[in-house]
């Protein structure tokens, strides 16, 4: 009863362009943020539950693995934010030319690095700049 | 005008007419999340410390609980829509796909409620300090 439906060409027939990487990274960072959302709620639940629970969360977040996860989460946040703005701009019909898309991809990478570095710097080396 | 025969639609191959809504809500929550997430990060970095006392005091003050619950809601919704698309794209076995979509939706709602409850609990139990 169910016949085979037409499929779009598989990814591997296309020549690689770095704008493809920015597209894949948007999904990947979104998945990272979906997991991070649970951590955010876990942290809030612990703060609501009391000092003992909160200390446990701080212990996990303070470990090297926790710090690594936090850094990855921060990077994913910055990237998804800027690339998301790029998508919103496309949704308004702007910047869709190939050259423009390549240029905005570069800007997204630069902005991501700057924001990640800035937040990382303030978080680790003091609160006066914030 | 429909380009499908009624039979095709009955067999579940037609549009469910929910695509525009999915697309639109994804954008509305995206636009909501831009200022809310930046606000959250800046506020968090500006706290005197991340000790439980300072965090609770901030969560309980002024508009913070309202904005936090809005942030959690927008984030859960945006995340649920995004994860849905990824699951639909990559899981081929239909039974597994449906099970994953069910689980994802329920879990997103659960986590959003848990986070909002935590914010309310902090806001309603933290004594207001002067200054």
mmCIF file of N, CA, C and O in Angstrom, chain A residues 1-5 7 27 30-31 33-35 37-38 40-41 43-52 54 58 73-74 77 80-81 85 87-88 91 115 118-119 122-123 126-127 130, chain B residues 11 13 23 27 30-31 34 37-38 40-42 44-46 50-52 55-56 58-59 68 71-72 75-76 78-79 83 85-86 89-90 107-108 111-112 114-115 117-119 121-122:
data_model
loop_
_atom_site.group_PDB
_atom_site.id
_atom_site.type_symbol
_atom_site.label_atom_id
_atom_site.label_comp_id
_atom_site.label_asym_id
_atom_site.label_seq_id
_atom_site.Cartn_x
_atom_site.Cartn_y
_atom_site.Cartn_z
ATOM 1 N N UNK A 1 0.842 -1.211 0.000
ATOM 2 C CA UNK A 1 0.000 0.000 0.000
ATOM 3 C C UNK A 1 0.874 1.257 0.000
ATOM 4 O O UNK A 1 0.668 2.165 -0.783
ATOM 5 N N UNK A 2 1.896 1.244 0.894
ATOM 6 C CA UNK A 2 2.762 2.421 0.961
ATOM 7 C C UNK A 2 3.885 2.284 -0.067
ATOM 8 O O UNK A 2 4.764 1.438 0.063
ATOM 9 N N UNK A 3 3.857 3.104 -1.112
ATOM 10 C CA UNK A 3 4.940 3.065 -2.093
ATOM 11 C C UNK A 3 6.120 3.892 -1.602
ATOM 12 O O UNK A 3 5.977 4.750 -0.733
ATOM 13 N N UNK A 4 7.289 3.636 -2.192
ATOM 14 C CA UNK A 4 8.477 4.428 -1.853
ATOM 15 C C UNK A 4 8.253 5.881 -2.225
ATOM 16 O O UNK A 4 7.759 6.177 -3.312
ATOM 17 N N UNK A 5 8.599 6.761 -1.323
ATOM 18 C CA UNK A 5 8.412 8.178 -1.599
ATOM 19 C C UNK A 5 9.724 8.773 -2.109
ATOM 20 O O UNK A 5 10.799 8.273 -1.791
ATOM 21 N N UNK A 7 13.058 10.882 -2.413
ATOM 22 C CA UNK A 7 13.964 11.429 -1.410
ATOM 23 C C UNK A 7 14.796 12.545 -2.029
ATOM 24 O O UNK A 7 15.085 12.520 -3.218
ATOM 25 N N UNK A 27 22.472 22.975 14.410
ATOM 26 C CA UNK A 27 21.771 21.830 15.000
ATOM 27 C C UNK A 27 22.526 21.271 16.189
ATOM 28 O O UNK A 27 21.938 21.020 17.237
ATOM 29 N N UNK A 30 22.326 23.430 19.116
ATOM 30 C CA UNK A 30 20.962 23.372 19.650
ATOM 31 C C UNK A 30 20.761 22.162 20.539
ATOM 32 O O UNK A 30 20.130 22.247 21.595
ATOM 33 N N UNK A 31 21.324 21.026 20.124
ATOM 34 C CA UNK A 31 21.221 19.806 20.934
ATOM 35 C C UNK A 31 21.968 19.986 22.262
ATOM 36 O O UNK A 31 21.472 19.607 23.327
ATOM 37 N N UNK A 33 22.446 22.755 23.799
ATOM 38 C CA UNK A 33 21.647 23.673 24.629
ATOM 39 C C UNK A 33 20.424 22.967 25.213
ATOM 40 O O UNK A 33 20.000 23.281 26.335
ATOM 41 N N UNK A 34 19.867 22.007 24.470
ATOM 42 C CA UNK A 34 18.716 21.253 24.985
ATOM 43 C C UNK A 34 19.117 20.473 26.241
ATOM 44 O O UNK A 34 18.349 20.378 27.206
ATOM 45 N N UNK A 35 20.341 19.920 26.238
ATOM 46 C CA UNK A 35 20.843 19.238 27.435
ATOM 47 C C UNK A 35 21.150 20.251 28.545
ATOM 48 O O UNK A 35 20.852 20.019 29.715
ATOM 49 N N UNK A 37 19.750 22.975 29.168
ATOM 50 C CA UNK A 37 18.502 23.434 29.767
ATOM 51 C C UNK A 37 18.182 22.635 31.035
ATOM 52 O O UNK A 37 17.762 23.194 32.055
ATOM 53 N N UNK A 38 18.446 21.322 30.978
ATOM 54 C CA UNK A 38 18.208 20.474 32.150
ATOM 55 C C UNK A 38 19.133 20.845 33.314
ATOM 56 O O UNK A 38 18.727 20.806 34.471
ATOM 57 N N UNK A 40 20.378 23.819 33.886
ATOM 58 C CA UNK A 40 19.891 25.088 34.417
ATOM 59 C C UNK A 40 18.769 24.846 35.438
ATOM 60 O O UNK A 40 18.761 25.414 36.530
ATOM 61 N N UNK A 41 17.850 23.958 35.064
ATOM 62 C CA UNK A 41 16.721 23.658 35.949
ATOM 63 C C UNK A 41 17.200 22.897 37.188
ATOM 64 O O UNK A 41 16.732 23.149 38.301
ATOM 65 N N UNK A 43 20.036 23.230 38.632
ATOM 66 C CA UNK A 43 20.668 24.259 39.463
ATOM 67 C C UNK A 43 19.601 25.052 40.233
ATOM 68 O O UNK A 43 19.731 25.284 41.439
ATOM 69 N N UNK A 44 18.525 25.439 39.533
ATOM 70 C CA UNK A 44 17.442 26.184 40.187
ATOM 71 C C UNK A 44 16.745 25.330 41.241
ATOM 72 O O UNK A 44 16.422 25.813 42.338
ATOM 73 N N UNK A 45 16.504 24.054 40.925
ATOM 74 C CA UNK A 45 15.861 23.139 41.877
ATOM 75 C C UNK A 45 16.709 23.009 43.145
ATOM 76 O O UNK A 45 16.185 22.979 44.257
ATOM 77 N N UNK A 46 18.033 22.942 42.936
ATOM 78 C CA UNK A 46 18.945 22.802 44.080
ATOM 79 C C UNK A 46 18.923 24.066 44.939
ATOM 80 O O UNK A 46 18.899 23.992 46.171
ATOM 81 N N UNK A 47 18.908 25.230 44.275
ATOM 82 C CA UNK A 47 18.861 26.501 45.012
ATOM 83 C C UNK A 47 17.563 26.596 45.806
ATOM 84 O O UNK A 47 17.525 27.181 46.895
ATOM 85 N N UNK A 48 16.483 26.014 45.273
ATOM 86 C CA UNK A 48 15.200 26.031 45.970
ATOM 87 C C UNK A 48 15.181 25.033 47.115
ATOM 88 O O UNK A 48 14.566 25.260 48.164
ATOM 89 N N UNK A 49 15.885 23.900 46.931
ATOM 90 C CA UNK A 49 15.845 22.825 47.933
ATOM 91 C C UNK A 49 16.659 23.157 49.173
ATOM 92 O O UNK A 49 16.281 22.776 50.278
ATOM 93 N N UNK A 50 17.777 23.861 49.017
ATOM 94 C CA UNK A 50 18.566 24.231 50.190
ATOM 95 C C UNK A 50 20.055 24.031 50.012
ATOM 96 O O UNK A 50 20.506 23.532 48.971
ATOM 97 N N UNK A 51 20.835 24.441 51.030
ATOM 98 C CA UNK A 51 22.303 24.462 50.937
ATOM 99 C C UNK A 51 22.935 23.109 50.602
ATOM 100 O O UNK A 51 23.888 23.056 49.820
ATOM 101 N N UNK A 52 22.401 22.015 51.160
ATOM 102 C CA UNK A 52 23.030 20.706 50.922
ATOM 103 C C UNK A 52 22.943 20.332 49.439
ATOM 104 O O UNK A 52 23.941 19.941 48.827
ATOM 105 N N UNK A 54 22.391 22.374 46.970
ATOM 106 C CA UNK A 54 23.112 23.365 46.165
ATOM 107 C C UNK A 54 24.609 23.067 46.154
ATOM 108 O O UNK A 54 25.271 23.230 45.131
ATOM 109 N N UNK A 58 27.180 22.531 43.049
ATOM 110 C CA UNK A 58 28.428 23.295 42.932
ATOM 111 C C UNK A 58 29.636 22.373 42.815
ATOM 112 O O UNK A 58 30.580 22.666 42.084
ATOM 113 N N UNK A 73 28.930 24.506 26.880
ATOM 114 C CA UNK A 73 27.578 25.064 26.887
ATOM 115 C C UNK A 73 27.624 26.543 26.482
ATOM 116 O O UNK A 73 26.816 27.029 25.684
ATOM 117 N N UNK A 74 28.595 27.248 27.042
ATOM 118 C CA UNK A 74 28.772 28.673 26.741
ATOM 119 C C UNK A 74 29.067 28.887 25.253
ATOM 120 O O UNK A 74 28.476 29.764 24.609
ATOM 121 N N UNK A 77 25.956 28.236 23.294
ATOM 122 C CA UNK A 77 25.024 29.358 23.466
ATOM 123 C C UNK A 77 25.394 30.524 22.557
ATOM 124 O O UNK A 77 24.551 31.058 21.824
ATOM 125 N N UNK A 80 24.819 29.522 18.820
ATOM 126 C CA UNK A 80 23.408 29.382 18.459
ATOM 127 C C UNK A 80 22.715 30.746 18.451
ATOM 128 O O UNK A 80 21.834 30.997 17.637
ATOM 129 N N UNK A 81 23.132 31.623 19.365
ATOM 130 C CA UNK A 81 22.588 32.984 19.424
ATOM 131 C C UNK A 81 22.892 33.756 18.140
ATOM 132 O O UNK A 81 21.981 34.270 17.476
ATOM 133 N N UNK A 85 20.457 34.650 14.906
ATOM 134 C CA UNK A 85 20.177 35.994 14.389
ATOM 135 C C UNK A 85 20.362 36.015 12.866
ATOM 136 O O UNK A 85 19.601 36.663 12.145
ATOM 137 N N UNK A 87 19.855 33.476 10.927
ATOM 138 C CA UNK A 87 18.656 32.828 10.383
ATOM 139 C C UNK A 87 17.459 33.772 10.366
ATOM 140 O O UNK A 87 16.695 33.796 9.400
ATOM 141 N N UNK A 88 17.293 34.544 11.436
ATOM 142 C CA UNK A 88 16.159 35.482 11.503
ATOM 143 C C UNK A 88 16.266 36.521 10.390
ATOM 144 O O UNK A 88 15.262 36.930 9.804
ATOM 145 N N UNK A 91 15.142 34.966 7.315
ATOM 146 C CA UNK A 91 13.677 34.813 7.321
ATOM 147 C C UNK A 91 12.983 36.084 6.834
ATOM 148 O O UNK A 91 11.849 36.047 6.357
ATOM 149 N N UNK A 115 32.316 36.736 22.167
ATOM 150 C CA UNK A 115 31.383 36.639 23.297
ATOM 151 C C UNK A 115 31.798 35.533 24.268
ATOM 152 O O UNK A 115 31.768 35.724 25.491
ATOM 153 N N UNK A 118 34.781 36.730 26.201
ATOM 154 C CA UNK A 118 34.436 37.788 27.159
ATOM 155 C C UNK A 118 33.727 37.204 28.391
ATOM 156 O O UNK A 118 34.108 37.485 29.538
ATOM 157 N N UNK A 119 32.705 36.371 28.155
ATOM 158 C CA UNK A 119 31.986 35.780 29.284
ATOM 159 C C UNK A 119 32.923 34.889 30.101
ATOM 160 O O UNK A 119 32.922 34.932 31.334
ATOM 161 N N UNK A 122 35.200 37.161 32.245
ATOM 162 C CA UNK A 122 34.505 37.758 33.390
ATOM 163 C C UNK A 122 34.174 36.688 34.436
ATOM 164 O O UNK A 122 34.321 36.910 35.639
ATOM 165 N N UNK A 123 33.752 35.502 33.961
ATOM 166 C CA UNK A 123 33.358 34.438 34.888
ATOM 167 C C UNK A 123 34.548 33.920 35.687
ATOM 168 O O UNK A 123 34.421 33.603 36.870
ATOM 169 N N UNK A 126 37.011 37.555 37.615
ATOM 170 C CA UNK A 126 36.512 38.676 38.398
ATOM 171 C C UNK A 126 35.258 39.292 37.831
ATOM 172 O O UNK A 126 34.929 39.117 36.669
ATOM 173 N N UNK A 127 34.537 40.011 38.697
ATOM 174 C CA UNK A 127 33.217 40.480 38.325
ATOM 175 C C UNK A 127 33.104 41.965 38.050
ATOM 176 O O UNK A 127 32.018 42.477 37.853
ATOM 177 N N UNK A 130 31.535 43.256 34.581
ATOM 178 C CA UNK A 130 30.127 42.998 34.249
ATOM 179 C C UNK A 130 29.213 44.086 34.785
ATOM 180 O O UNK A 130 29.411 44.593 35.864
ATOM 181 N N UNK B 11 -4.819 8.546 3.819
ATOM 182 C CA UNK B 11 -3.685 7.657 4.113
ATOM 183 C C UNK B 11 -2.579 8.358 4.887
ATOM 184 O O UNK B 11 -1.522 7.780 5.141
ATOM 185 N N UNK B 13 -0.842 11.112 4.041
ATOM 186 C CA UNK B 13 0.288 11.673 3.299
ATOM 187 C C UNK B 13 0.113 13.161 3.027
ATOM 188 O O UNK B 13 0.964 13.784 2.431
ATOM 189 N N UNK B 23 6.827 26.646 12.477
ATOM 190 C CA UNK B 23 7.828 27.612 12.009
ATOM 191 C C UNK B 23 7.695 28.932 12.785
ATOM 192 O O UNK B 23 8.673 29.497 13.262
ATOM 193 N N UNK B 27 10.194 30.895 15.645
ATOM 194 C CA UNK B 27 10.728 32.268 15.501
ATOM 195 C C UNK B 27 10.343 33.161 16.668
ATOM 196 O O UNK B 27 11.160 33.952 17.137
ATOM 197 N N UNK B 30 12.441 32.265 19.503
ATOM 198 C CA UNK B 30 13.824 32.670 19.230
ATOM 199 C C UNK B 30 14.019 34.148 19.559
ATOM 200 O O UNK B 30 14.959 34.526 20.263
ATOM 201 N N UNK B 31 13.095 34.979 19.061
ATOM 202 C CA UNK B 31 13.199 36.425 19.288
ATOM 203 C C UNK B 31 13.058 36.731 20.790
ATOM 204 O O UNK B 31 13.725 37.614 21.316
ATOM 205 N N UNK B 34 16.477 35.912 22.706
ATOM 206 C CA UNK B 34 17.675 36.749 22.512
ATOM 207 C C UNK B 34 17.881 37.694 23.711
ATOM 208 O O UNK B 34 18.903 37.606 24.395
ATOM 209 N N UNK B 37 18.049 35.543 27.353
ATOM 210 C CA UNK B 37 19.269 34.806 27.686
ATOM 211 C C UNK B 37 20.423 35.764 27.969
ATOM 212 O O UNK B 37 21.213 35.530 28.886
ATOM 213 N N UNK B 38 20.514 36.860 27.192
ATOM 214 C CA UNK B 38 21.582 37.836 27.440
ATOM 215 C C UNK B 38 21.408 38.483 28.809
ATOM 216 O O UNK B 38 22.364 38.662 29.558
ATOM 217 N N UNK B 40 19.971 37.127 31.386
ATOM 218 C CA UNK B 40 20.311 36.107 32.376
ATOM 219 C C UNK B 40 21.830 36.020 32.576
ATOM 220 O O UNK B 40 22.320 36.019 33.716
ATOM 221 N N UNK B 41 22.568 35.975 31.481
ATOM 222 C CA UNK B 41 24.025 35.838 31.566
ATOM 223 C C UNK B 41 24.646 37.068 32.239
ATOM 224 O O UNK B 41 25.473 36.953 33.147
ATOM 225 N N UNK B 42 24.207 38.257 31.811
ATOM 226 C CA UNK B 42 24.772 39.489 32.368
ATOM 227 C C UNK B 42 24.465 39.592 33.870
ATOM 228 O O UNK B 42 25.330 39.922 34.679
ATOM 229 N N UNK B 44 23.801 37.143 35.963
ATOM 230 C CA UNK B 44 24.526 36.098 36.686
ATOM 231 C C UNK B 44 25.983 36.505 36.900
ATOM 232 O O UNK B 44 26.540 36.327 37.986
ATOM 233 N N UNK B 45 26.593 37.090 35.846
ATOM 234 C CA UNK B 45 27.989 37.516 35.957
ATOM 235 C C UNK B 45 28.140 38.675 36.933
ATOM 236 O O UNK B 45 29.186 38.860 37.531
ATOM 237 N N UNK B 46 27.061 39.456 37.096
ATOM 238 C CA UNK B 46 27.131 40.620 37.956
ATOM 239 C C UNK B 46 26.872 40.327 39.427
ATOM 240 O O UNK B 46 27.023 41.212 40.281
ATOM 241 N N UNK B 50 28.249 33.271 43.480
ATOM 242 C CA UNK B 50 27.234 32.296 43.090
ATOM 243 C C UNK B 50 26.868 31.405 44.276
ATOM 244 O O UNK B 50 26.357 30.299 44.104
ATOM 245 N N UNK B 51 27.132 31.892 45.490
ATOM 246 C CA UNK B 51 26.695 31.165 46.679
ATOM 247 C C UNK B 51 25.174 31.176 46.747
ATOM 248 O O UNK B 51 24.526 32.084 46.224
ATOM 249 N N UNK B 52 24.628 30.189 47.430
ATOM 250 C CA UNK B 52 23.175 30.025 47.443
ATOM 251 C C UNK B 52 22.443 31.275 47.942
ATOM 252 O O UNK B 52 21.391 31.650 47.397
ATOM 253 N N UNK B 55 22.403 33.958 45.142
ATOM 254 C CA UNK B 55 21.569 33.503 44.030
ATOM 255 C C UNK B 55 20.093 33.609 44.398
ATOM 256 O O UNK B 55 19.277 34.146 43.641
ATOM 257 N N UNK B 56 19.743 33.131 45.593
ATOM 258 C CA UNK B 56 18.331 33.152 46.012
ATOM 259 C C UNK B 56 17.809 34.586 46.129
ATOM 260 O O UNK B 56 16.681 34.881 45.742
ATOM 261 N N UNK B 58 18.792 37.158 44.472
ATOM 262 C CA UNK B 58 18.561 37.691 43.129
ATOM 263 C C UNK B 58 17.297 37.096 42.502
ATOM 264 O O UNK B 58 16.476 37.828 41.938
ATOM 265 N N UNK B 59 17.137 35.771 42.628
ATOM 266 C CA UNK B 59 15.965 35.113 42.028
ATOM 267 C C UNK B 59 14.668 35.691 42.589
ATOM 268 O O UNK B 59 13.669 35.812 41.879
ATOM 269 N N UNK B 68 12.477 35.014 34.715
ATOM 270 C CA UNK B 68 13.073 33.673 34.723
ATOM 271 C C UNK B 68 12.082 32.620 34.244
ATOM 272 O O UNK B 68 12.423 31.736 33.468
ATOM 273 N N UNK B 71 11.705 32.969 30.625
ATOM 274 C CA UNK B 71 12.892 32.397 29.985
ATOM 275 C C UNK B 71 12.775 30.875 29.907
ATOM 276 O O UNK B 71 13.019 30.276 28.858
ATOM 277 N N UNK B 72 12.397 30.248 31.020
ATOM 278 C CA UNK B 72 12.270 28.785 31.052
ATOM 279 C C UNK B 72 11.204 28.300 30.068
ATOM 280 O O UNK B 72 11.403 27.315 29.362
ATOM 281 N N UNK B 75 12.432 28.823 26.468
ATOM 282 C CA UNK B 75 13.529 27.899 26.206
ATOM 283 C C UNK B 75 12.996 26.482 25.995
ATOM 284 O O UNK B 75 13.399 25.792 25.056
ATOM 285 N N UNK B 76 12.073 26.061 26.867
ATOM 286 C CA UNK B 76 11.514 24.711 26.755
ATOM 287 C C UNK B 76 10.771 24.546 25.429
ATOM 288 O O UNK B 76 10.932 23.542 24.734
ATOM 289 N N UNK B 78 11.078 26.347 22.588
ATOM 290 C CA UNK B 78 12.027 26.424 21.477
ATOM 291 C C UNK B 78 12.811 25.111 21.355
ATOM 292 O O UNK B 78 12.983 24.572 20.262
ATOM 293 N N UNK B 79 13.240 24.600 22.494
ATOM 294 C CA UNK B 79 14.003 23.358 22.524
ATOM 295 C C UNK B 79 13.146 22.179 22.069
ATOM 296 O O UNK B 79 13.595 21.335 21.284
ATOM 297 N N UNK B 83 14.256 19.923 18.954
ATOM 298 C CA UNK B 83 14.557 18.501 19.156
ATOM 299 C C UNK B 83 13.594 17.640 18.341
ATOM 300 O O UNK B 83 13.986 16.627 17.758
ATOM 301 N N UNK B 85 12.293 18.270 15.420
ATOM 302 C CA UNK B 85 12.735 18.209 14.022
ATOM 303 C C UNK B 85 13.920 17.260 13.864
ATOM 304 O O UNK B 85 13.992 16.471 12.914
ATOM 305 N N UNK B 86 14.842 17.319 14.820
ATOM 306 C CA UNK B 86 16.022 16.456 14.747
ATOM 307 C C UNK B 86 15.611 14.979 14.862
ATOM 308 O O UNK B 86 16.074 14.129 14.089
ATOM 309 N N UNK B 89 14.033 13.803 11.712
ATOM 310 C CA UNK B 89 14.971 13.647 10.609
ATOM 311 C C UNK B 89 15.820 12.386 10.720
ATOM 312 O O UNK B 89 16.147 11.762 9.718
ATOM 313 N N UNK B 90 16.219 12.030 11.930
ATOM 314 C CA UNK B 90 17.253 11.007 12.064
ATOM 315 C C UNK B 90 16.774 9.644 12.516
ATOM 316 O O UNK B 90 17.503 8.671 12.387
ATOM 317 N N UNK B 107 8.985 15.256 28.522
ATOM 318 C CA UNK B 107 10.132 15.636 29.332
ATOM 319 C C UNK B 107 10.350 17.156 29.316
ATOM 320 O O UNK B 107 10.655 17.763 30.348
ATOM 321 N N UNK B 108 10.156 17.787 28.151
ATOM 322 C CA UNK B 108 10.303 19.244 28.073
ATOM 323 C C UNK B 108 9.295 19.942 28.975
ATOM 324 O O UNK B 108 9.627 20.910 29.676
ATOM 325 N N UNK B 111 10.332 19.410 32.698
ATOM 326 C CA UNK B 111 11.481 20.213 33.117
ATOM 327 C C UNK B 111 11.092 21.692 33.240
ATOM 328 O O UNK B 111 11.523 22.387 34.161
ATOM 329 N N UNK B 112 10.241 22.167 32.307
ATOM 330 C CA UNK B 112 9.800 23.562 32.381
ATOM 331 C C UNK B 112 8.991 23.809 33.657
ATOM 332 O O UNK B 112 9.173 24.833 34.335
ATOM 333 N N UNK B 114 9.205 22.020 36.443
ATOM 334 C CA UNK B 114 10.136 21.887 37.566
ATOM 335 C C UNK B 114 10.916 23.179 37.788
ATOM 336 O O UNK B 114 11.039 23.663 38.918
ATOM 337 N N UNK B 115 11.420 23.766 36.697
ATOM 338 C CA UNK B 115 12.189 25.006 36.802
ATOM 339 C C UNK B 115 11.341 26.163 37.311
ATOM 340 O O UNK B 115 11.771 26.941 38.167
ATOM 341 N N UNK B 117 8.608 25.932 39.082
ATOM 342 C CA UNK B 117 8.288 25.658 40.484
ATOM 343 C C UNK B 117 9.456 26.061 41.387
ATOM 344 O O UNK B 117 9.265 26.684 42.436
ATOM 345 N N UNK B 118 10.674 25.753 40.957
ATOM 346 C CA UNK B 118 11.857 26.111 41.746
ATOM 347 C C UNK B 118 11.960 27.627 41.902
ATOM 348 O O UNK B 118 12.220 28.135 43.005
ATOM 349 N N UNK B 119 11.730 28.352 40.805
ATOM 350 C CA UNK B 119 11.803 29.819 40.859
ATOM 351 C C UNK B 119 10.750 30.371 41.825
ATOM 352 O O UNK B 119 11.046 31.227 42.670
ATOM 353 N N UNK B 121 9.266 28.799 44.260
ATOM 354 C CA UNK B 121 9.567 28.381 45.628
ATOM 355 C C UNK B 121 10.613 29.319 46.247
ATOM 356 O O UNK B 121 10.486 29.743 47.391
ATOM 357 N N UNK B 122 11.634 29.655 45.475
ATOM 358 C CA UNK B 122 12.669 30.571 45.971
ATOM 359 C C UNK B 122 12.061 31.950 46.218
ATOM 360 O O UNK B 122 12.265 32.567 47.265
#
